[in-house]
mmCIF file of C-alpha atoms in Angstrom:
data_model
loop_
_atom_site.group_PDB
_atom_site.id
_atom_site.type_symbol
_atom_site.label_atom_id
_atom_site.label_comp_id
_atom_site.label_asym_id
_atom_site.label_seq_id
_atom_site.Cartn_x
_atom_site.Cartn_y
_atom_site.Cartn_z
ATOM 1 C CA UNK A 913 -4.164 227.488 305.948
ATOM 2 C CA UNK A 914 -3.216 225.593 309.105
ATOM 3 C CA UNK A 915 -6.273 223.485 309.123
ATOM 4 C CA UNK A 916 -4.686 222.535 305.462
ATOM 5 C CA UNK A 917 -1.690 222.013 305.965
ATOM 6 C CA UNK A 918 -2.263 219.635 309.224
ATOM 7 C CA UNK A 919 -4.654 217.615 307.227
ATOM 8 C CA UNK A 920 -2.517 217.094 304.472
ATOM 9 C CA UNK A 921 0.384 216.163 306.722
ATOM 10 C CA UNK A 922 -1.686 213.974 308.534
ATOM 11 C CA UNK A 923 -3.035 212.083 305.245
ATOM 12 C CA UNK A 924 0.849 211.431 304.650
ATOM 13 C CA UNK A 925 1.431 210.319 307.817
ATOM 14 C CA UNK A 926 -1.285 207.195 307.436
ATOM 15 C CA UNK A 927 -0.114 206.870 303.614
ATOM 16 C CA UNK A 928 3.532 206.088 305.229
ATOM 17 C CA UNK A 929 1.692 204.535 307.873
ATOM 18 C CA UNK A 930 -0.243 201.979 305.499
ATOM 19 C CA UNK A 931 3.136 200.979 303.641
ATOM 20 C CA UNK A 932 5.523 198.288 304.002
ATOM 21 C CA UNK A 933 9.234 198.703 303.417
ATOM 22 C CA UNK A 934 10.740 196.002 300.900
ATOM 23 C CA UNK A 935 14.368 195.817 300.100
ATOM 24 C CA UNK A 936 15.904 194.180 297.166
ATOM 25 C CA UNK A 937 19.472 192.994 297.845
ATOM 26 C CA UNK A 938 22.051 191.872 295.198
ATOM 27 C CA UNK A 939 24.569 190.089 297.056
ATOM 28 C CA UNK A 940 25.237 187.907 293.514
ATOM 29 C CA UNK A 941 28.669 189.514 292.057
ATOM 30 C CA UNK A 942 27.390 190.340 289.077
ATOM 31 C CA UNK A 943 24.654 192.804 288.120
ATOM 32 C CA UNK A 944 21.172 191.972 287.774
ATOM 33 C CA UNK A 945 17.900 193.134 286.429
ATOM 34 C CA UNK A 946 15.564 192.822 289.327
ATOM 35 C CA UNK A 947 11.660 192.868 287.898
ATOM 36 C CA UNK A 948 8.073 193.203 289.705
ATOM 37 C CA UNK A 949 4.704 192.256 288.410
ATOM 38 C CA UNK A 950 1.373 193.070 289.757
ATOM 39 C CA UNK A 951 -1.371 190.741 288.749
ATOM 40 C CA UNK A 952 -4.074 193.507 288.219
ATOM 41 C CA UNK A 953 -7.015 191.144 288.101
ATOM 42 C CA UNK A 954 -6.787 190.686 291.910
ATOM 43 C CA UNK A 955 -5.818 193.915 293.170
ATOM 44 C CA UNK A 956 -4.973 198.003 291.900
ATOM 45 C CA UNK A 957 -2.155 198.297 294.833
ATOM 46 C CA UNK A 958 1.551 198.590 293.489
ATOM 47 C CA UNK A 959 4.758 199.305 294.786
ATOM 48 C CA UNK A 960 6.387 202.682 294.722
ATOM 49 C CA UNK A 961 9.193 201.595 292.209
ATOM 50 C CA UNK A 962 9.334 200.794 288.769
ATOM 51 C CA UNK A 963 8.514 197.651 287.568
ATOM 52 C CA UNK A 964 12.178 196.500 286.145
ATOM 53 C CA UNK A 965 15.677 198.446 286.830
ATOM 54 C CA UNK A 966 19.417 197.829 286.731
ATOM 55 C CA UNK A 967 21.178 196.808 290.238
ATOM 56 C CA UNK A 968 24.863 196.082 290.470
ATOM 57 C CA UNK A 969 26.801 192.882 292.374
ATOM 58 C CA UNK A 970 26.491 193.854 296.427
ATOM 59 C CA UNK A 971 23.897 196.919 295.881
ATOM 60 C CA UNK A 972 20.516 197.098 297.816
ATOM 61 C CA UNK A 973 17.379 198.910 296.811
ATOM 62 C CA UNK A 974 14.625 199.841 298.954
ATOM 63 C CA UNK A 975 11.007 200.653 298.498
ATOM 64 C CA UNK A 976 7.348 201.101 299.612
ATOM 65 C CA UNK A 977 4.767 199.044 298.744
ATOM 66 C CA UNK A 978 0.971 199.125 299.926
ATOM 67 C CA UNK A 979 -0.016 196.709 302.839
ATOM 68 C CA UNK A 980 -2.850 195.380 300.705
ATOM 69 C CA UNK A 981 -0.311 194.503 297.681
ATOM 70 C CA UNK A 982 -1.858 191.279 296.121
ATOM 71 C CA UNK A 983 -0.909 188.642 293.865
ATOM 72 C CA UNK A 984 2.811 190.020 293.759
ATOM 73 C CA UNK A 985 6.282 188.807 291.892
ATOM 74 C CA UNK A 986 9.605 190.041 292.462
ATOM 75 C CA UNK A 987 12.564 187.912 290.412
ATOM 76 C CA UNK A 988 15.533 188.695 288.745
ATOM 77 C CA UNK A 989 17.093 189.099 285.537
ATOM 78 C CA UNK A 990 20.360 187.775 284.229
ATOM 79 C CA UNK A 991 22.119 188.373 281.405
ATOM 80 C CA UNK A 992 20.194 191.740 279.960
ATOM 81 C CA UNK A 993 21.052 194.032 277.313
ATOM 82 C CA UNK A 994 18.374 196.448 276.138
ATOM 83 C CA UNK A 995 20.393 198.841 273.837
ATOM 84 C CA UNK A 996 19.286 196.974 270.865
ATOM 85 C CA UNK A 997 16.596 194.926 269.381
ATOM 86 C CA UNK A 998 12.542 195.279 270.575
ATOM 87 C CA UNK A 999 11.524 195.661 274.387
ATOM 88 C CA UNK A 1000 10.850 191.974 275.410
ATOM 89 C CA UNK A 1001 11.591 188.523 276.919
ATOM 90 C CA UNK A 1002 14.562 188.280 274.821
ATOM 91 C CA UNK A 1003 16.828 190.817 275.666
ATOM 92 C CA UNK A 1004 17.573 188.670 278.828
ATOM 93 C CA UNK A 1005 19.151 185.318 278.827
ATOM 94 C CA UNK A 1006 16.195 184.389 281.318
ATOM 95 C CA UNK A 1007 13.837 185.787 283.466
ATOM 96 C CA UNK A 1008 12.818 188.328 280.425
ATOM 97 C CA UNK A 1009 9.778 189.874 280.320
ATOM 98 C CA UNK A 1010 7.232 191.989 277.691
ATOM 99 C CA UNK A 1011 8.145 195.555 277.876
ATOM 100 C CA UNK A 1012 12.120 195.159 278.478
ATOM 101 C CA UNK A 1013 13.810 197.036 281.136
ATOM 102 C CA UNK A 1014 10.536 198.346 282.532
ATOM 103 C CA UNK A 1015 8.287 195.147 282.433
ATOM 104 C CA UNK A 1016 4.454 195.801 280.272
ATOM 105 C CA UNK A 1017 2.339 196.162 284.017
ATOM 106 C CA UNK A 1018 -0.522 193.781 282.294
ATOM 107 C CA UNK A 1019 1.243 191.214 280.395
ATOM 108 C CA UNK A 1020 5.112 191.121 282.048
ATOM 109 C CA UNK A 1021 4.818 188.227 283.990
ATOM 110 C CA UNK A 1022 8.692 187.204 283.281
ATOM 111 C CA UNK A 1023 9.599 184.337 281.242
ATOM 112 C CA UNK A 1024 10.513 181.040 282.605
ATOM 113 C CA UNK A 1025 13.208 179.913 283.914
ATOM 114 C CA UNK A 1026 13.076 182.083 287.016
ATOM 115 C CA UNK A 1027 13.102 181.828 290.468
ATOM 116 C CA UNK A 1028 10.315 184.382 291.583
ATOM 117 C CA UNK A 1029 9.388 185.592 294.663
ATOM 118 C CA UNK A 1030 5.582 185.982 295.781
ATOM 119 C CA UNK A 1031 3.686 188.134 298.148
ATOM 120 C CA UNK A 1032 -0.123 188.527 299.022
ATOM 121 C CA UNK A 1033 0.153 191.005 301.964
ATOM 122 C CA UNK A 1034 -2.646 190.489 304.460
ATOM 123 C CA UNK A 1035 -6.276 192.370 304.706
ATOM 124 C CA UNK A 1036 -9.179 192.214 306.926
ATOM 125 C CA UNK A 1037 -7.169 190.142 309.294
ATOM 126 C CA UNK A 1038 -5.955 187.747 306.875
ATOM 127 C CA UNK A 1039 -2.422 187.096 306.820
ATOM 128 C CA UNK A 1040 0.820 187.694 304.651
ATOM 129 C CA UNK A 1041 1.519 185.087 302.437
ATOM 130 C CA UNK A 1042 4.868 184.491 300.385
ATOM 131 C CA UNK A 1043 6.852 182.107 299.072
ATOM 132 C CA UNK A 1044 10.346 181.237 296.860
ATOM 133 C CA UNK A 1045 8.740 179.420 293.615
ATOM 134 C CA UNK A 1046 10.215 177.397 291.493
ATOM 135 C CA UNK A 1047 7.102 176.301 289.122
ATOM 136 C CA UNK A 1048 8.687 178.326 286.774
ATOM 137 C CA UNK A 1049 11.854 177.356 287.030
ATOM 138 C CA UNK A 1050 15.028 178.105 288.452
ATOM 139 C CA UNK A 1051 17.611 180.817 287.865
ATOM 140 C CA UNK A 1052 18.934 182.753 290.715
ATOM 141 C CA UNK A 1053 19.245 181.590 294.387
ATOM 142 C CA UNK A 1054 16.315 183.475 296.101
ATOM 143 C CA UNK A 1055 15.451 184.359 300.241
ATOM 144 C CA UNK A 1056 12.666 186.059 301.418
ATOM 145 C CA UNK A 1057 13.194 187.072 305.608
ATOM 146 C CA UNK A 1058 11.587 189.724 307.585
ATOM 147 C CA UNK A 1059 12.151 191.752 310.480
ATOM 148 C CA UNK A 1060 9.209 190.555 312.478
ATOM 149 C CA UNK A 1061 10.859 186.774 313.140
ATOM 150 C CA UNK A 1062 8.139 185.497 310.632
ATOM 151 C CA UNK A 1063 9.262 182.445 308.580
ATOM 152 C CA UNK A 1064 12.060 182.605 306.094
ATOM 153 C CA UNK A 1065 11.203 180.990 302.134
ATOM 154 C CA UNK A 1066 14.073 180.555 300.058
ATOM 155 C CA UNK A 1067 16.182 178.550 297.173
ATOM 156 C CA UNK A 1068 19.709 179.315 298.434
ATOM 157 C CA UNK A 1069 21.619 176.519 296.156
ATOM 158 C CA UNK A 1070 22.663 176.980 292.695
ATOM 159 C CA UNK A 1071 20.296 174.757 290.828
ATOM 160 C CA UNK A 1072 22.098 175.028 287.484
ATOM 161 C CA UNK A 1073 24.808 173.155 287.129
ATOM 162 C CA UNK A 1074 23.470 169.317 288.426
ATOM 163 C CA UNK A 1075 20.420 170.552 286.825
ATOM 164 C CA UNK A 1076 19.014 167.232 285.229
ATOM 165 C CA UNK A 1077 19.455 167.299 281.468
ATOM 166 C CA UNK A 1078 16.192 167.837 280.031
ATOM 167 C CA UNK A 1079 15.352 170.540 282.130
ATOM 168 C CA UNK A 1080 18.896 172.216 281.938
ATOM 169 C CA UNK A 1081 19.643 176.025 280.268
ATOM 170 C CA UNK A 1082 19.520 178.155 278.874
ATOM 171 C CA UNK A 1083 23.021 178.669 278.946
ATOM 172 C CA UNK A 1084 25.643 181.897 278.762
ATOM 173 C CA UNK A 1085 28.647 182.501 276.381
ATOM 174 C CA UNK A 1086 31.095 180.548 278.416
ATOM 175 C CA UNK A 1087 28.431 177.075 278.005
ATOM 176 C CA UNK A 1088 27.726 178.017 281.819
ATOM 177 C CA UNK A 1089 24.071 176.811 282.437
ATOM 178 C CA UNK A 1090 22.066 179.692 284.235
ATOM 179 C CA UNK A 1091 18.837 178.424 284.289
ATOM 180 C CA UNK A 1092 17.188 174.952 285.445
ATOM 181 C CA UNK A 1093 13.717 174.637 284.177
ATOM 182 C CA UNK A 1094 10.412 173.093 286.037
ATOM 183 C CA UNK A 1095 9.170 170.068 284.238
ATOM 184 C CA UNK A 1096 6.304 171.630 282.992
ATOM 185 C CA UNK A 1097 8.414 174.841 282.133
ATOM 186 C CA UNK A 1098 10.524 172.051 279.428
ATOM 187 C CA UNK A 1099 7.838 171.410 278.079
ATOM 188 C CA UNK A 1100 7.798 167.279 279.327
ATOM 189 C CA UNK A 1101 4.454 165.436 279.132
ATOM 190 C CA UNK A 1102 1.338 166.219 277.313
ATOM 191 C CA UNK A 1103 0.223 170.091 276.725
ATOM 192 C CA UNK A 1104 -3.063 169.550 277.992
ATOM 193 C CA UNK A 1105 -3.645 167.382 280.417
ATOM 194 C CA UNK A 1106 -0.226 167.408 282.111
ATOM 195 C CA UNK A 1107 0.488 166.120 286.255
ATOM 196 C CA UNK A 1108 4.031 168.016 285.561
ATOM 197 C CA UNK A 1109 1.693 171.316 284.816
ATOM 198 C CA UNK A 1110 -1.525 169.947 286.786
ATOM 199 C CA UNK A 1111 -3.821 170.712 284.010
ATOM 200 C CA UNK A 1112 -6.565 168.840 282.192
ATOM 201 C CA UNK A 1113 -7.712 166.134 284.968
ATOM 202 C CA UNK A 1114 -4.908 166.702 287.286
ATOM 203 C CA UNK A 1115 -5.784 170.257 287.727
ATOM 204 C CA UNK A 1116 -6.595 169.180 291.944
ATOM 205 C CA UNK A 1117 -4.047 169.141 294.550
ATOM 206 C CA UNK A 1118 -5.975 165.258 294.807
ATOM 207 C CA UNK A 1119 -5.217 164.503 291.127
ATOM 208 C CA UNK A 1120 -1.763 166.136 290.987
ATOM 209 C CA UNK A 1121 0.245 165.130 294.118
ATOM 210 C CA UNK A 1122 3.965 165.585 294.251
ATOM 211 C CA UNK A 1123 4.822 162.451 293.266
ATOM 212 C CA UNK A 1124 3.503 162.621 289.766
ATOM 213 C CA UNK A 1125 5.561 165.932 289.025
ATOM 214 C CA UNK A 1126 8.815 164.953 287.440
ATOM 215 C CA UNK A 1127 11.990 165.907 289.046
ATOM 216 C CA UNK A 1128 10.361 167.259 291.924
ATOM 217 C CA UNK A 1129 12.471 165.969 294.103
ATOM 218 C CA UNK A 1130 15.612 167.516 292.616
ATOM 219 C CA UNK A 1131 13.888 170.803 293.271
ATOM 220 C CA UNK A 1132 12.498 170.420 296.740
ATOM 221 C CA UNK A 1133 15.648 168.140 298.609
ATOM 222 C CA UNK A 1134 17.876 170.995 297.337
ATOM 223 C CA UNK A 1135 15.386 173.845 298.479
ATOM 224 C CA UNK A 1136 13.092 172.731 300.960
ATOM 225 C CA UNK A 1137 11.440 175.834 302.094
ATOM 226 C CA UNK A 1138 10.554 176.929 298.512
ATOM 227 C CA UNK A 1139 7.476 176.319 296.433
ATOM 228 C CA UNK A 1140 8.405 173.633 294.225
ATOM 229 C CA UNK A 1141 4.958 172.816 292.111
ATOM 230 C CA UNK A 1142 1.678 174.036 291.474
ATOM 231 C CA UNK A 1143 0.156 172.372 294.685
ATOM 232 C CA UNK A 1144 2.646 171.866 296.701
ATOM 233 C CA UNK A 1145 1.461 173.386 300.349
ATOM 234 C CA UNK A 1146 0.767 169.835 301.393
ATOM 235 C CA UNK A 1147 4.652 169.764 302.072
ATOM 236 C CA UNK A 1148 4.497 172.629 304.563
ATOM 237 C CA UNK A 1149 7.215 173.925 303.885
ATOM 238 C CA UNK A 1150 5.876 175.938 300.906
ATOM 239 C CA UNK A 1151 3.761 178.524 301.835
ATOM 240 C CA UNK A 1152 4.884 180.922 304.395
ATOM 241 C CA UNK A 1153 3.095 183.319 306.321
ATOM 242 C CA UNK A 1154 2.928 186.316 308.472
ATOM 243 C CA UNK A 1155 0.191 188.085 310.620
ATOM 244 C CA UNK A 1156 -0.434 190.915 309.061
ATOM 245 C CA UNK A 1157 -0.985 193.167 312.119
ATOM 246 C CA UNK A 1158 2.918 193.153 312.635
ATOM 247 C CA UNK A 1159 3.005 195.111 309.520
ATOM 248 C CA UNK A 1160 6.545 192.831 308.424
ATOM 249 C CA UNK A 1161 8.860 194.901 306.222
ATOM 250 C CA UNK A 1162 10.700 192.103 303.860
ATOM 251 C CA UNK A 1163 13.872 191.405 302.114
ATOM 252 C CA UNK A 1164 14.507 189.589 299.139
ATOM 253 C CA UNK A 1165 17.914 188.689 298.618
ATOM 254 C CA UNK A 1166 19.723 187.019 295.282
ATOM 255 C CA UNK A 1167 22.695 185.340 296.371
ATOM 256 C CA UNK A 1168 22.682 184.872 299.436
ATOM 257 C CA UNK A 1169 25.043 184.065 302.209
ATOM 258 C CA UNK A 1170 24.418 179.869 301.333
ATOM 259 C CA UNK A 1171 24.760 179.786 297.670
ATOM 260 C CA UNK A 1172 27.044 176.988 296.778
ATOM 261 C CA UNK A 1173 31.253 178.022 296.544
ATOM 262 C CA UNK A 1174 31.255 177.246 292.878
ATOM 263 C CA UNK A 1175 27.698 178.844 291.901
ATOM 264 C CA UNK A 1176 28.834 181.399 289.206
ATOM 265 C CA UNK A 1177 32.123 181.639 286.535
ATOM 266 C CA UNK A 1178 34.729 183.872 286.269
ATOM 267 C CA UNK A 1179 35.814 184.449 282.643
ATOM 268 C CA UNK A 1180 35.327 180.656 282.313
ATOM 269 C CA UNK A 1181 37.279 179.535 285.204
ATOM 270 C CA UNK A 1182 35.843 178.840 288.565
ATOM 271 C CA UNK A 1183 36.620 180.489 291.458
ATOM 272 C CA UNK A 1184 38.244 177.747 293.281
ATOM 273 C CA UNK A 1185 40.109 176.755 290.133
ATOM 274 C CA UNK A 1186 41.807 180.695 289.792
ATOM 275 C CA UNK A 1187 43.016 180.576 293.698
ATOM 276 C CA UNK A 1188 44.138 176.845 293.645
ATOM 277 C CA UNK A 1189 44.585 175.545 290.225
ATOM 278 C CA UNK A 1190 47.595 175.590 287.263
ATOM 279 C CA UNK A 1191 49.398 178.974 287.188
ATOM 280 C CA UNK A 1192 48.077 179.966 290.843
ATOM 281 C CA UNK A 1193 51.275 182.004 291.513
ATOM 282 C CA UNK A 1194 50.883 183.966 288.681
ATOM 283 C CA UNK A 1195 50.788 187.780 289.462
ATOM 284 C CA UNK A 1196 48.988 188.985 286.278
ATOM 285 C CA UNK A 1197 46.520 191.874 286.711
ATOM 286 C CA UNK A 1198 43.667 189.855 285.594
ATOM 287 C CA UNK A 1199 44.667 187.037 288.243
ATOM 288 C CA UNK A 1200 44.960 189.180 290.759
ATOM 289 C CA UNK A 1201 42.241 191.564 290.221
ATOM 290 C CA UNK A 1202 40.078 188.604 290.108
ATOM 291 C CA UNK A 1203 40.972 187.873 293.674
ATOM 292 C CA UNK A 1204 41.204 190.785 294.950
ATOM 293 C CA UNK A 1205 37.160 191.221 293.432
ATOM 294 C CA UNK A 1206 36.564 188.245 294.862
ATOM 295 C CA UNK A 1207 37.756 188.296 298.206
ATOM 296 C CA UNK A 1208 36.232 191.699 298.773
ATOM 297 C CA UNK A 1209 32.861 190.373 297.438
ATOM 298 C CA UNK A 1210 32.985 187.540 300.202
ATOM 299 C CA UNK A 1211 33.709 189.806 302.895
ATOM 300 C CA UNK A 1212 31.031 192.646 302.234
ATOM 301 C CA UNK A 1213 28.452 189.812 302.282
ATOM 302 C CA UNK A 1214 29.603 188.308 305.010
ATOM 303 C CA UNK A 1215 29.657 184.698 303.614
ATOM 304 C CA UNK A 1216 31.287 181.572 304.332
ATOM 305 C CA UNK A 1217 31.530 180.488 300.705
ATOM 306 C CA UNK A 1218 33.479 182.604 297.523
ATOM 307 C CA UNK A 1219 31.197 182.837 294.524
ATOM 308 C CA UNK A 1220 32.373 182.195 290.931
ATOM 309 C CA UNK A 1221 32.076 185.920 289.939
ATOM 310 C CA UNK A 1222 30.770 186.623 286.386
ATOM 311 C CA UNK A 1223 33.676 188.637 284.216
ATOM 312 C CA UNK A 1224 30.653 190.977 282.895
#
């Protein structure tokens, strides 16, 4: 019985061994609907958590995931409500995904806009790979960091609201634009053979450079360390890895510390309009409680900027 019971605890002892730590933080004031996809064609290895949950404004979630995880996507959700209609894409604003809270493991890739982060943990020497994307899209601000000094990827600006019109939305009950679309995510240029998609004969990083993607630019000046097209690791700044033997635990944070001061609304009204503008001295609960929310969000995040706190 010994023998037994040293073996086992020894075979849980390399399992743990074997496993990366990866924490999820929300530091957005609002709640979000954090998903994870496994692309099952390249690899069986999945994290130890479910593949979509609820997570409130300032909570963190931690979890294990396998150090040969491949072909991985972590994004968020914004805007969910899955008491009514069928599981799917549309019971988010963006970021949805077949299956609804709990995203289909085969088909719940999330649907553009979303801002999604990627891992290919490192095997037979190879190493970690990750990166912020934004091929499909923007919707939350996005950092990936590490404990092991490794590179950080990220999308830390609010891409919405100078979004450029044709690539703007979708958009929440207050007309507040939460998403920012890729090019080839709006659907611009031809559906087949498309440099904003590199398909058809601009499916090579030689056929489909940067400068034939429209609105690149907007994408990568505002987030330079984040994956901005199909092929774009010829900007080095894209692609980010890690080697593997340090066994890196990661962190993926939404909002973080750099998000712009007037990223998200407040019952219409920004942030910096409710502490400076008309009727600033007035004490009304809602007023005040809006402050008070506020000012408590900056300081357990330990930012330099004030969000524009969602009022559900």
């Amino acid at each position: 019985m010994k023998t037994f019971v040293g073996t086992v605890t020894l075979a849980v002892l390399a399992a743990n061994a074997s496993a990366r730590t990866f924490t999820v933080t929300n530091n957005c004031p609002f709640t979000i609907w954090p998903a994870i996809f496994t692309d099952l064609n390249v690899g069986s290895a999945t994290p130890d958590q479910p593949t979509g949950w609820e997570q409130g404004a300032y909570q963190t979630v931690s979890f294990s995931v396998p150090d040969n995880w491949q072909a991985g996507r972590i994004w968020g959700r914004r805007d969910c409500d899955f008491s009514t209609g069928t599981p799917g894409p549309t019971q988010c604003l963006d970021g949805g995904c077949n299956g609804g809270l709990e995203c289909d493991p085969n088909t719940g890739t999330g649907v553009p806009p979303a801002t999604v982060a990627e891992f290919t943990l490192g095997i037979n020497g190879a190493p970690d790979n990750y990166d912020v994307s934004l091929v499909d899209g923007y919707n939350l601000p996005v950092r990936i960091d590490n404990n092991k000094g490794c590179g950080i990827a990220d999308c830390p600006v609010d891409l919405g609201p100078n979004c450029p019109d044709p690539l703007k939305g979708p958009f929440d009950s207050t007309g507040f634009p939460v998403g920012c679309k890729s090019a080839c995510a709006a659907g611009l240029g031809d559906p087949v053979n498309n440099p904003n998609c590199c398909t058809g004969t601009h499916n090579t990083p030689a056929t489909c450079p940067s400068s034939g993607v429209e609105y690149y630019s907007y994408f990568k000046d505002n987030c330079p360390n984040s994956y901005a097209y199909a092929y774009d690791e010829s900007s080095g700044t894209a692609l980010w890895t890690c080697d593997s033997s340090l066994a890196a635990d990661y962190t993926i944070t939404f909002c973080p510390a750099h998000a712009s001061l007037d990223s998200f609304p407040v019952g219409g009204e920004s942030i910096v309009d409710v502490i400076s503008g008309p009727g600033s001295e007035d004490d009304s609960p809602y007023r005040l409680g809006t402050l008070d929310a506020v000012l408590a969000g900056r300081d357990r995040v330990k930012t330099d900027f004030v969000f524009r706190a969602r009022s559900h």
